[in-house]
């Protein structure tokens, strides 16, 4: 059953900050959506084997040939915080 | 004090020796300025797509074959989702339920006994970037050069019972991957890292104990130290009646201890699912056979050959196979001079000294195996004497021509002309009259002195036996 | 007939015969955008300078007699395709300042012909929606009735073409996002076979369904554009090697073709006006000598669930990269990494995007994976098999494009479940990776266009276009009044 605990858990997994005030609303919205998804409940698996299939052959994969990398300026151009050619994030405590 | 048996499994991450990253055309190279080996694909910019490098798949299969694995004919690529600032897409492209290689085994040699460590699976995945911590600004700095560097993750079964076995296993795996030519396996450059899973159990217990994972060990030494520390820590806890918590720990190299990183309660829910941007790979029997054909003869086969066919002792054989280039040199050398023991001996005693002292890079030996074989043969057949053979080797390492030529130029060739030896013997006999008389008077020890004088004058260019014969004849005549 | 009423083929002729220059044509469109777009809000970014520059290049090329199909033709691009040096917002606050350092392959292919890119048009945020009302920037309206939605998510594309603010547009279709707005805005829109057009540079929503395709005034124009933008791309491992000639069957007699009508697509949830217009079109086909066959698709009842689970699962992962570190919106003053990322995502994403991320995370998380994600994949296989069964005996399938015509703004967008159910007619095509096109087959009492879909076998896009074109040749469309 979908409840605020589950919403909190999903929000944590997906790194979304959700205000306490919004959780109840999300529970009801998500419950309605999940109910729609539950139309699949009466589907039963007869055969379930994902170990076979048609894949791409080795020759059609990418050739191992280097291409020049991008200018660092371009790589960092869209970053909001950068320093000395690095992307900058608040310090990670390990 | 109760007794416990350690149960140890390893996950080895080895960097594949490709030119480009696993999913983009950025060059793979050690070092380099931060964020200069990056493109929109490996930094995860919106709209970009991973395109799988064929060499990554071929190398992973080759590595798998070297580790006696079966190859899945249909192999799927998956996403492992988690947030961390060194992972620009917030998912790592890896493999979940259909890895490229499964069910391998690796033989380790623990002195008296041999043991097989089973390989559970090998899958391909992308490496993450690197974080540098900036204490002044209270920030972490992200460098994405390593993002997308191709790795294979080799997951063993929990078949090891000690730090020594773990060490032997890592060394053997590294050796096999080096032989296969798919990874340099240089721990100091980060091209080989290991995670250790370890639990303790009572000898009679059927069930395994709670396991602890030690992440990111990057030297053999720290693998051994971390395991030993952890065995001790867990033994103490169990003896004190404490419970082991399932958790991830980190090894602190300076303090030699493991510390907790995170426990199972906040363990990640990685939400693996099929990577929709990368089509699964179909491998044919022909692909596998073609790759297998590229594999050289591997370590165990060579050891067998050396000990059983060539009659070398085990110690020398192991020294020879420890380095593929050296073993290759040996194999090629004996194909032109089939004196197995002499060639092995010359390598083990003389050549490897230079390698071990860092004066010779075994990947860049400046002479051919045929030239080397020629040198051993010259020494064996006493065309030059042993000391001069060593001197010739040194000159060959310095880039000088063939051993024949060096011997000739340096005047090292044995002189088999009896005339010259006789001349020298005559000279010595007439010069050292006192010693000759002494000898003739019964001081047999003086023969050695006279012999030495002759040898000295012939500067090693003559066969000692010949000198001895001629000197004896001469002295006999004087009696 | 006004200049803006001309098809791409007609404009091509005029350009090649120097009746008009591309610069003049481009100015004409820019002028129309200036005057009219205020009424419908289709453009997020107008690229006046770049467009005029390309037009000049196109004119030089035409002068040298080196023009190809789209040289000098003014086109708009949905704002989820990367354009080098031009902001690409995806309709989201999250990408408000994102300027890609590369072009999407489809965009590169247009530019290689000197097709003129007039600007970037609005869309539902991250292409999640069917109304274009979730756009953070322009909430586009329907040119036929400004109180109504243009459809979505490629609502800006459809509205810009219907209002004749571009000769054609590139949109993207994940669950109907080209076809449904094409239907709502009374034009033609096609989602080609999955893999026909490279996805490189298309900001991902659901990777296994996303496809780029054209929205234009006719099936013929769509074919022309698809011939340019399709083909294998080394930057997209899922792009097809098989080359499709989209116009190869245009104009060929449809006599003897078997067209299937799956009965589940004509059931209770479908408006009477829509049903009757589509059935009337089917009767037209019969008159042209096609054979109409009733078929069944029992798994349709699971399609919405399967689609939303797979699409949201992939989206939850595809949208994880928006963390305020490498690009896009970043929350100010965050003290810790976790605060930086969770707040950035809270403030940068809209409500619908967040709901889908939560749904997708739910479907993939441990304990729910088997019941949701895995089962959805299983339903996908069943739907594929049912399509295959139909195509064993039929050449194409005819269905409504949407259960209703364009609805009033605010009517259902607040209710996600109603919004999701409205996609019932389009999602199975994406689930199965098939080519499908929506064309206008009539108008309801309010004068709103009704869309009919033609669905084909994978890689048989040419038949889809042939069938649609046969209808369009004898159908008279009504222009919106602006
Ligand atoms: Mg791994
Ligand atoms: Zn790259």
GROMACS .gro file of C-alpha atoms in nm, chain C residues 86-432:
model
  347
  659UNK     CA    1   2.137   2.753  -2.900
  660UNK     CA    2   1.963   2.708  -2.566
  661UNK     CA    3   1.775   2.378  -2.541
  662UNK     CA    4   1.529   2.385  -2.251
  663UNK     CA    5   1.320   2.072  -2.289
  664UNK     CA    6   1.037   2.287  -2.159
  665UNK     CA    7   1.190   2.268  -1.812
  666UNK     CA    8   1.323   2.515  -1.562
  667UNK     CA    9   1.593   2.253  -1.510
  668UNK     CA   10   1.747   2.326  -1.851
  669UNK     CA   11   1.671   2.697  -1.864
  670UNK     CA   12   2.033   2.787  -1.923
  671UNK     CA   13   2.152   2.475  -2.105
  672UNK     CA   14   2.342   2.554  -2.424
  673UNK     CA   15   2.453   2.225  -2.583
  674UNK     CA   16   2.801   2.205  -2.733
  675UNK     CA   17   2.670   1.975  -3.009
  676UNK     CA   18   2.383   1.925  -3.249
  677UNK     CA   19   2.139   1.638  -3.244
  678UNK     CA   20   2.204   1.416  -3.547
  679UNK     CA   21   1.861   1.501  -3.693
  680UNK     CA   22   1.946   1.870  -3.658
  681UNK     CA   23   2.289   1.820  -3.816
  682UNK     CA   24   2.126   1.647  -4.109
  683UNK     CA   25   1.890   1.939  -4.162
  684UNK     CA   26   2.172   2.190  -4.133
  685UNK     CA   27   2.385   1.990  -4.375
  686UNK     CA   28   2.118   2.067  -4.635
  687UNK     CA   29   2.091   2.428  -4.521
  688UNK     CA   30   1.736   2.381  -4.405
  689UNK     CA   31   1.649   2.696  -4.211
  690UNK     CA   32   1.588   2.646  -3.838
  691UNK     CA   33   1.349   2.922  -3.736
  692UNK     CA   34   1.359   2.839  -3.369
  693UNK     CA   35   1.287   2.601  -3.086
  694UNK     CA   36   0.925   2.528  -3.010
  695UNK     CA   37   0.748   2.450  -2.687
  696UNK     CA   38   0.663   2.115  -2.539
  697UNK     CA   39   0.550   1.950  -2.221
  698UNK     CA   40   0.832   1.946  -1.970
  699UNK     CA   41   1.072   1.668  -2.069
  700UNK     CA   42   0.806   1.556  -2.321
  701UNK     CA   43   0.590   1.424  -2.039
  702UNK     CA   44   0.236   1.519  -2.118
  703UNK     CA   45  -0.025   1.554  -2.387
  704UNK     CA   46  -0.120   1.919  -2.362
  705UNK     CA   47   0.196   2.134  -2.367
  706UNK     CA   48   0.057   2.289  -2.050
  707UNK     CA   49   0.341   2.150  -1.837
  708UNK     CA   50   0.595   2.361  -2.026
  709UNK     CA   51   0.784   2.592  -1.790
  710UNK     CA   52   0.801   2.846  -2.072
  711UNK     CA   53   0.525   2.865  -2.331
  712UNK     CA   54   0.191   2.702  -2.265
  713UNK     CA   55   0.102   2.670  -2.629
  714UNK     CA   56  -0.262   2.690  -2.736
  715UNK     CA   57  -0.452   2.535  -3.025
  716UNK     CA   58  -0.462   2.748  -3.342
  717UNK     CA   59  -0.819   2.629  -3.407
  718UNK     CA   60  -0.939   2.744  -3.065
  719UNK     CA   61  -0.713   2.930  -2.829
  720UNK     CA   62  -0.909   2.806  -2.532
  721UNK     CA   63  -0.803   2.454  -2.615
  722UNK     CA   64  -0.477   2.260  -2.584
  723UNK     CA   65  -0.267   2.192  -2.893
  724UNK     CA   66  -0.198   1.842  -2.768
  725UNK     CA   67   0.147   1.732  -2.669
  726UNK     CA   68   0.410   1.685  -2.590
  727UNK     CA   69   0.509   1.824  -2.934
  728UNK     CA   70   0.236   2.088  -2.901
  729UNK     CA   71   0.467   2.370  -3.006
  730UNK     CA   72   0.564   2.178  -3.318
  731UNK     CA   73   0.204   2.101  -3.415
  732UNK     CA   74   0.075   2.450  -3.339
  733UNK     CA   75   0.361   2.620  -3.525
  734UNK     CA   76   0.286   2.413  -3.835
  735UNK     CA   77  -0.093   2.448  -3.810
  736UNK     CA   78  -0.062   2.825  -3.758
  737UNK     CA   79   0.183   2.827  -4.049
  738UNK     CA   80   0.466   2.969  -3.844
  739UNK     CA   81   0.694   2.708  -3.997
  740UNK     CA   82   0.669   2.494  -4.308
  741UNK     CA   83   0.725   2.184  -4.096
  742UNK     CA   84   0.861   2.086  -3.757
  743UNK     CA   85   1.061   1.813  -3.595
  744UNK     CA   86   0.892   1.662  -3.294
  745UNK     CA   87   0.950   1.356  -3.081
  746UNK     CA   88   0.710   1.077  -2.998
  747UNK     CA   89   0.739   0.854  -2.695
  748UNK     CA   90   0.376   0.756  -2.648
  749UNK     CA   91   0.198   0.962  -2.911
  750UNK     CA   92   0.371   1.298  -2.869
  751UNK     CA   93   0.388   1.365  -3.245
  752UNK     CA   94   0.064   1.202  -3.356
  753UNK     CA   95  -0.173   1.332  -3.092
  754UNK     CA   96  -0.081   1.703  -3.129
  755UNK     CA   97  -0.084   1.657  -3.507
  756UNK     CA   98  -0.438   1.525  -3.468
  757UNK     CA   99  -0.542   1.806  -3.232
  758UNK     CA  100  -0.398   2.072  -3.462
  759UNK     CA  101  -0.528   1.926  -3.787
  760UNK     CA  102  -0.199   1.843  -3.955
  761UNK     CA  103   0.006   1.532  -4.040
  762UNK     CA  104   0.262   1.390  -3.801
  763UNK     CA  105   0.463   1.074  -3.822
  764UNK     CA  106   0.658   0.861  -3.580
  765UNK     CA  107   0.882   0.639  -3.793
  766UNK     CA  108   0.990   0.286  -3.702
  767UNK     CA  109   1.197   0.285  -3.381
  768UNK     CA  110   1.560   0.325  -3.480
  769UNK     CA  111   1.491   0.488  -3.817
  770UNK     CA  112   1.602   0.832  -3.695
  771UNK     CA  113   1.901   0.869  -3.465
  772UNK     CA  114   1.819   0.968  -3.109
  773UNK     CA  115   2.160   1.128  -3.059
  774UNK     CA  116   2.103   1.475  -2.921
  775UNK     CA  117   1.740   1.413  -2.836
  776UNK     CA  118   1.711   1.475  -2.463
  777UNK     CA  119   1.598   1.137  -2.338
  778UNK     CA  120   1.261   1.069  -2.182
  779UNK     CA  121   1.208   0.694  -2.235
  780UNK     CA  122   1.493   0.562  -2.444
  781UNK     CA  123   1.324   0.251  -2.576
  782UNK     CA  124   1.024   0.445  -2.709
  783UNK     CA  125   1.159   0.791  -2.804
  784UNK     CA  126   1.164   0.864  -3.175
  785UNK     CA  127   1.210   1.186  -3.369
  786UNK     CA  128   0.970   1.252  -3.654
  787UNK     CA  129   0.817   1.526  -3.867
  788UNK     CA  130   0.500   1.729  -3.828
  789UNK     CA  131   0.395   1.888  -4.157
  790UNK     CA  132   0.108   1.972  -4.384
  791UNK     CA  133   0.101   1.638  -4.560
  792UNK     CA  134   0.225   1.283  -4.568
  793UNK     CA  135   0.432   1.375  -4.873
  794UNK     CA  136   0.613   1.647  -4.681
  795UNK     CA  137   0.668   1.407  -4.392
  796UNK     CA  138   0.824   1.154  -4.630
  797UNK     CA  139   1.058   1.419  -4.769
  798UNK     CA  140   1.178   1.518  -4.424
  799UNK     CA  141   1.219   1.159  -4.308
  800UNK     CA  142   1.434   1.081  -4.609
  801UNK     CA  143   1.671   1.353  -4.490
  802UNK     CA  144   1.683   1.289  -4.116
  803UNK     CA  145   1.680   0.907  -4.111
  804UNK     CA  146   1.967   0.660  -4.140
  805UNK     CA  147   2.221   0.479  -3.929
  806UNK     CA  148   2.422   0.695  -3.692
  807UNK     CA  149   2.751   0.593  -3.529
  808UNK     CA  150   2.650   0.801  -3.228
  809UNK     CA  151   2.340   0.593  -3.158
  810UNK     CA  152   2.391   0.222  -3.107
  811UNK     CA  153   2.017   0.161  -3.139
  812UNK     CA  154   1.984   0.334  -3.475
  813UNK     CA  155   1.902   0.099  -3.759
  814UNK     CA  156   2.138   0.000  -4.036
  815UNK     CA  157   1.850  -0.080  -4.267
  816UNK     CA  158   1.787   0.219  -4.495
  817UNK     CA  159   1.424   0.312  -4.552
  818UNK     CA  160   1.300   0.494  -4.862
  819UNK     CA  161   1.003   0.677  -4.716
  820UNK     CA  162   0.863   0.809  -5.042
  821UNK     CA  163   0.899   0.489  -5.243
  822UNK     CA  164   0.527   0.406  -5.238
  823UNK     CA  165   0.377   0.753  -5.251
  824UNK     CA  166   0.108   0.778  -5.519
  825UNK     CA  167   0.090   0.404  -5.573
  826UNK     CA  168  -0.258   0.259  -5.597
  827UNK     CA  169  -0.385   0.124  -5.266
  828UNK     CA  170  -0.622  -0.113  -5.440
  829UNK     CA  171  -0.603  -0.458  -5.285
  830UNK     CA  172  -0.429  -0.340  -4.967
  831UNK     CA  173  -0.574  -0.495  -4.653
  832UNK     CA  174  -0.644  -0.239  -4.381
  833UNK     CA  175  -0.721  -0.363  -4.032
  834UNK     CA  176  -0.956  -0.199  -3.781
  835UNK     CA  177  -0.888  -0.340  -3.431
  836UNK     CA  178  -1.224  -0.338  -3.259
  837UNK     CA  179  -1.083  -0.242  -2.919
  838UNK     CA  180  -0.988   0.098  -3.065
  839UNK     CA  181  -1.352   0.174  -3.139
  840UNK     CA  182  -1.491   0.094  -2.794
  841UNK     CA  183  -1.656   0.291  -2.518
  842UNK     CA  184  -1.390   0.543  -2.432
  843UNK     CA  185  -1.380   0.688  -2.783
  844UNK     CA  186  -1.594   0.993  -2.874
  845UNK     CA  187  -1.871   0.925  -3.123
  846UNK     CA  188  -1.754   1.207  -3.350
  847UNK     CA  189  -1.405   1.058  -3.361
  848UNK     CA  190  -1.532   0.706  -3.422
  849UNK     CA  191  -1.761   0.806  -3.702
  850UNK     CA  192  -1.501   1.023  -3.878
  851UNK     CA  193  -1.247   0.741  -3.873
  852UNK     CA  194  -1.502   0.486  -3.989
  853UNK     CA  195  -1.603   0.725  -4.267
  854UNK     CA  196  -1.239   0.746  -4.373
  855UNK     CA  197  -1.224   0.367  -4.370
  856UNK     CA  198  -1.522   0.366  -4.604
  857UNK     CA  199  -1.330   0.602  -4.832
  858UNK     CA  200  -1.045   0.354  -4.844
  859UNK     CA  201  -1.289   0.083  -4.933
  860UNK     CA  202  -1.408   0.295  -5.223
  861UNK     CA  203  -1.046   0.328  -5.335
  862UNK     CA  204  -1.026  -0.050  -5.354
  863UNK     CA  205  -0.871  -0.134  -5.018
  864UNK     CA  206  -1.010  -0.418  -4.811
  865UNK     CA  207  -1.122  -0.340  -4.457
  866UNK     CA  208  -1.078  -0.621  -4.204
  867UNK     CA  209  -1.190  -0.619  -3.842
  868UNK     CA  210  -0.924  -0.753  -3.607
  869UNK     CA  211  -0.872  -0.775  -3.232
  870UNK     CA  212  -0.602  -0.664  -2.991
  871UNK     CA  213  -0.692  -0.809  -2.653
  872UNK     CA  214  -0.385  -0.673  -2.472
  873UNK     CA  215  -0.485  -0.315  -2.539
  874UNK     CA  216  -0.639  -0.305  -2.191
  875UNK     CA  217  -0.293  -0.343  -2.038
  876UNK     CA  218  -0.123  -0.102  -2.272
  877UNK     CA  219  -0.150   0.215  -2.063
  878UNK     CA  220  -0.011   0.045  -1.755
  879UNK     CA  221   0.273  -0.124  -1.944
  880UNK     CA  222   0.358   0.195  -2.127
  881UNK     CA  223   0.362   0.419  -1.822
  882UNK     CA  224   0.564   0.172  -1.618
  883UNK     CA  225   0.835   0.118  -1.876
  884UNK     CA  226   0.848   0.483  -1.983
  885UNK     CA  227   0.856   0.611  -1.625
  886UNK     CA  228   1.113   0.354  -1.517
  887UNK     CA  229   1.346   0.464  -1.795
  888UNK     CA  230   1.266   0.828  -1.730
  889UNK     CA  231   1.347   0.797  -1.359
  890UNK     CA  232   1.694   0.684  -1.460
  891UNK     CA  233   1.737   0.918  -1.758
  892UNK     CA  234   1.648   1.218  -1.546
  893UNK     CA  235   1.880   1.124  -1.260
  894UNK     CA  236   2.164   1.318  -1.422
  895UNK     CA  237   1.995   1.650  -1.346
  896UNK     CA  238   2.176   1.720  -1.023
  897UNK     CA  239   2.292   2.077  -1.063
  898UNK     CA  240   2.654   1.977  -1.109
  899UNK     CA  241   2.735   1.949  -1.478
  900UNK     CA  242   2.466   2.159  -1.641
  901UNK     CA  243   2.127   2.313  -1.589
  902UNK     CA  244   1.958   2.468  -1.291
  903UNK     CA  245   2.139   2.458  -0.959
  904UNK     CA  246   1.980   2.556  -0.633
  905UNK     CA  247   2.159   2.844  -0.461
  906UNK     CA  248   2.340   2.817  -0.128
  907UNK     CA  249   2.321   2.443  -0.071
  908UNK     CA  250   2.557   2.345   0.209
  909UNK     CA  251   2.590   1.974   0.143
  910UNK     CA  252   2.597   1.756  -0.166
  911UNK     CA  253   2.268   1.597  -0.070
  912UNK     CA  254   2.105   1.933  -0.018
  913UNK     CA  255   2.241   2.059  -0.349
  914UNK     CA  256   2.099   1.769  -0.541
  915UNK     CA  257   1.764   1.713  -0.368
  916UNK     CA  258   1.677   2.083  -0.371
  917UNK     CA  259   1.792   2.133  -0.729
  918UNK     CA  260   1.562   1.854  -0.836
  919UNK     CA  261   1.276   1.977  -0.622
  920UNK     CA  262   1.299   2.328  -0.762
  921UNK     CA  263   1.400   2.241  -1.117
  922UNK     CA  264   1.139   1.977  -1.204
  923UNK     CA  265   0.767   2.033  -1.244
  924UNK     CA  266   0.498   1.825  -1.076
  925UNK     CA  267   0.430   1.584  -1.362
  926UNK     CA  268   0.799   1.509  -1.407
  927UNK     CA  269   0.830   1.438  -1.034
  928UNK     CA  270   0.530   1.206  -1.041
  929UNK     CA  271   0.683   1.005  -1.324
  930UNK     CA  272   1.020   0.988  -1.150
  931UNK     CA  273   0.846   0.856  -0.840
  932UNK     CA  274   0.640   0.609  -1.041
  933UNK     CA  275   0.946   0.486  -1.230
  934UNK     CA  276   1.151   0.457  -0.913
  935UNK     CA  277   0.866   0.261  -0.758
  936UNK     CA  278   0.840   0.025  -1.056
  937UNK     CA  279   1.213  -0.054  -1.039
  938UNK     CA  280   1.269  -0.063  -0.666
  939UNK     CA  281   1.330  -0.389  -0.490
  940UNK     CA  282   1.012  -0.559  -0.392
  941UNK     CA  283   0.806  -0.401  -0.671
  942UNK     CA  284   1.018  -0.480  -0.978
  943UNK     CA  285   0.850  -0.811  -1.059
  944UNK     CA  286   0.496  -0.687  -1.011
  945UNK     CA  287   0.544  -0.377  -1.221
  946UNK     CA  288   0.848  -0.335  -1.442
  947UNK     CA  289   0.897  -0.699  -1.526
  948UNK     CA  290   0.529  -0.754  -1.591
  949UNK     CA  291   0.520  -0.449  -1.815
  950UNK     CA  292   0.799  -0.597  -2.025
  951UNK     CA  293   0.597  -0.913  -2.052
  952UNK     CA  294   0.291  -0.720  -2.171
  953UNK     CA  295   0.518  -0.549  -2.423
  954UNK     CA  296   0.603  -0.889  -2.570
  955UNK     CA  297   0.232  -0.978  -2.588
  956UNK     CA  298   0.145  -0.654  -2.766
  957UNK     CA  299   0.428  -0.708  -3.014
  958UNK     CA  300   0.300  -1.056  -3.082
  959UNK     CA  301  -0.054  -0.932  -3.137
  960UNK     CA  302   0.066  -0.673  -3.386
  961UNK     CA  303   0.269  -0.938  -3.562
  962UNK     CA  304  -0.041  -1.155  -3.589
  963UNK     CA  305  -0.236  -0.872  -3.750
  964UNK     CA  306   0.043  -0.790  -3.995
  965UNK     CA  307   0.066  -1.151  -4.101
  966UNK     CA  308  -0.250  -1.088  -4.300
  967UNK     CA  309  -0.288  -0.709  -4.319
  968UNK     CA  310  -0.084  -0.426  -4.470
  969UNK     CA  311  -0.172  -0.147  -4.231
  970UNK     CA  312  -0.393  -0.070  -3.933
  971UNK     CA  313  -0.637   0.221  -3.903
  972UNK     CA  314  -0.727   0.361  -3.560
  973UNK     CA  315  -0.833   0.691  -3.408
  974UNK     CA  316  -0.530   0.895  -3.295
  975UNK     CA  317  -0.695   1.014  -2.975
  976UNK     CA  318  -1.022   0.935  -2.800
  977UNK     CA  319  -1.132   1.297  -2.827
  978UNK     CA  320  -1.053   1.613  -3.016
  979UNK     CA  321  -0.853   1.889  -2.848
  980UNK     CA  322  -0.999   1.959  -2.506
  981UNK     CA  323  -1.027   2.284  -2.318
  982UNK     CA  324  -0.725   2.408  -2.129
  983UNK     CA  325  -0.763   2.306  -1.765
  984UNK     CA  326  -1.019   2.037  -1.845
  985UNK     CA  327  -0.820   1.726  -1.760
  986UNK     CA  328  -0.452   1.821  -1.720
  987UNK     CA  329  -0.484   1.839  -1.342
  988UNK     CA  330  -0.580   1.473  -1.329
  989UNK     CA  331  -0.287   1.251  -1.418
  990UNK     CA  332  -0.498   0.937  -1.448
  991UNK     CA  333  -0.731   1.099  -1.702
  992UNK     CA  334  -0.429   1.233  -1.889
  993UNK     CA  335  -0.267   0.891  -1.903
  994UNK     CA  336  -0.585   0.720  -2.022
  995UNK     CA  337  -0.609   0.969  -2.309
  996UNK     CA  338  -0.299   0.807  -2.460
  997UNK     CA  339  -0.473   0.475  -2.516
  998UNK     CA  340  -0.477   0.500  -2.897
  999UNK     CA  341  -0.111   0.586  -2.944
 1000UNK     CA  342   0.105   0.405  -2.689
 1001UNK     CA  343   0.091   0.052  -2.829
 1002UNK     CA  344   0.273   0.168  -3.139
 1003UNK     CA  345   0.566   0.288  -2.928
 1004UNK     CA  346   0.556  -0.026  -2.718
 1005UNK     CA  347   0.594  -0.227  -3.038
   0.00000   0.00000   0.00000
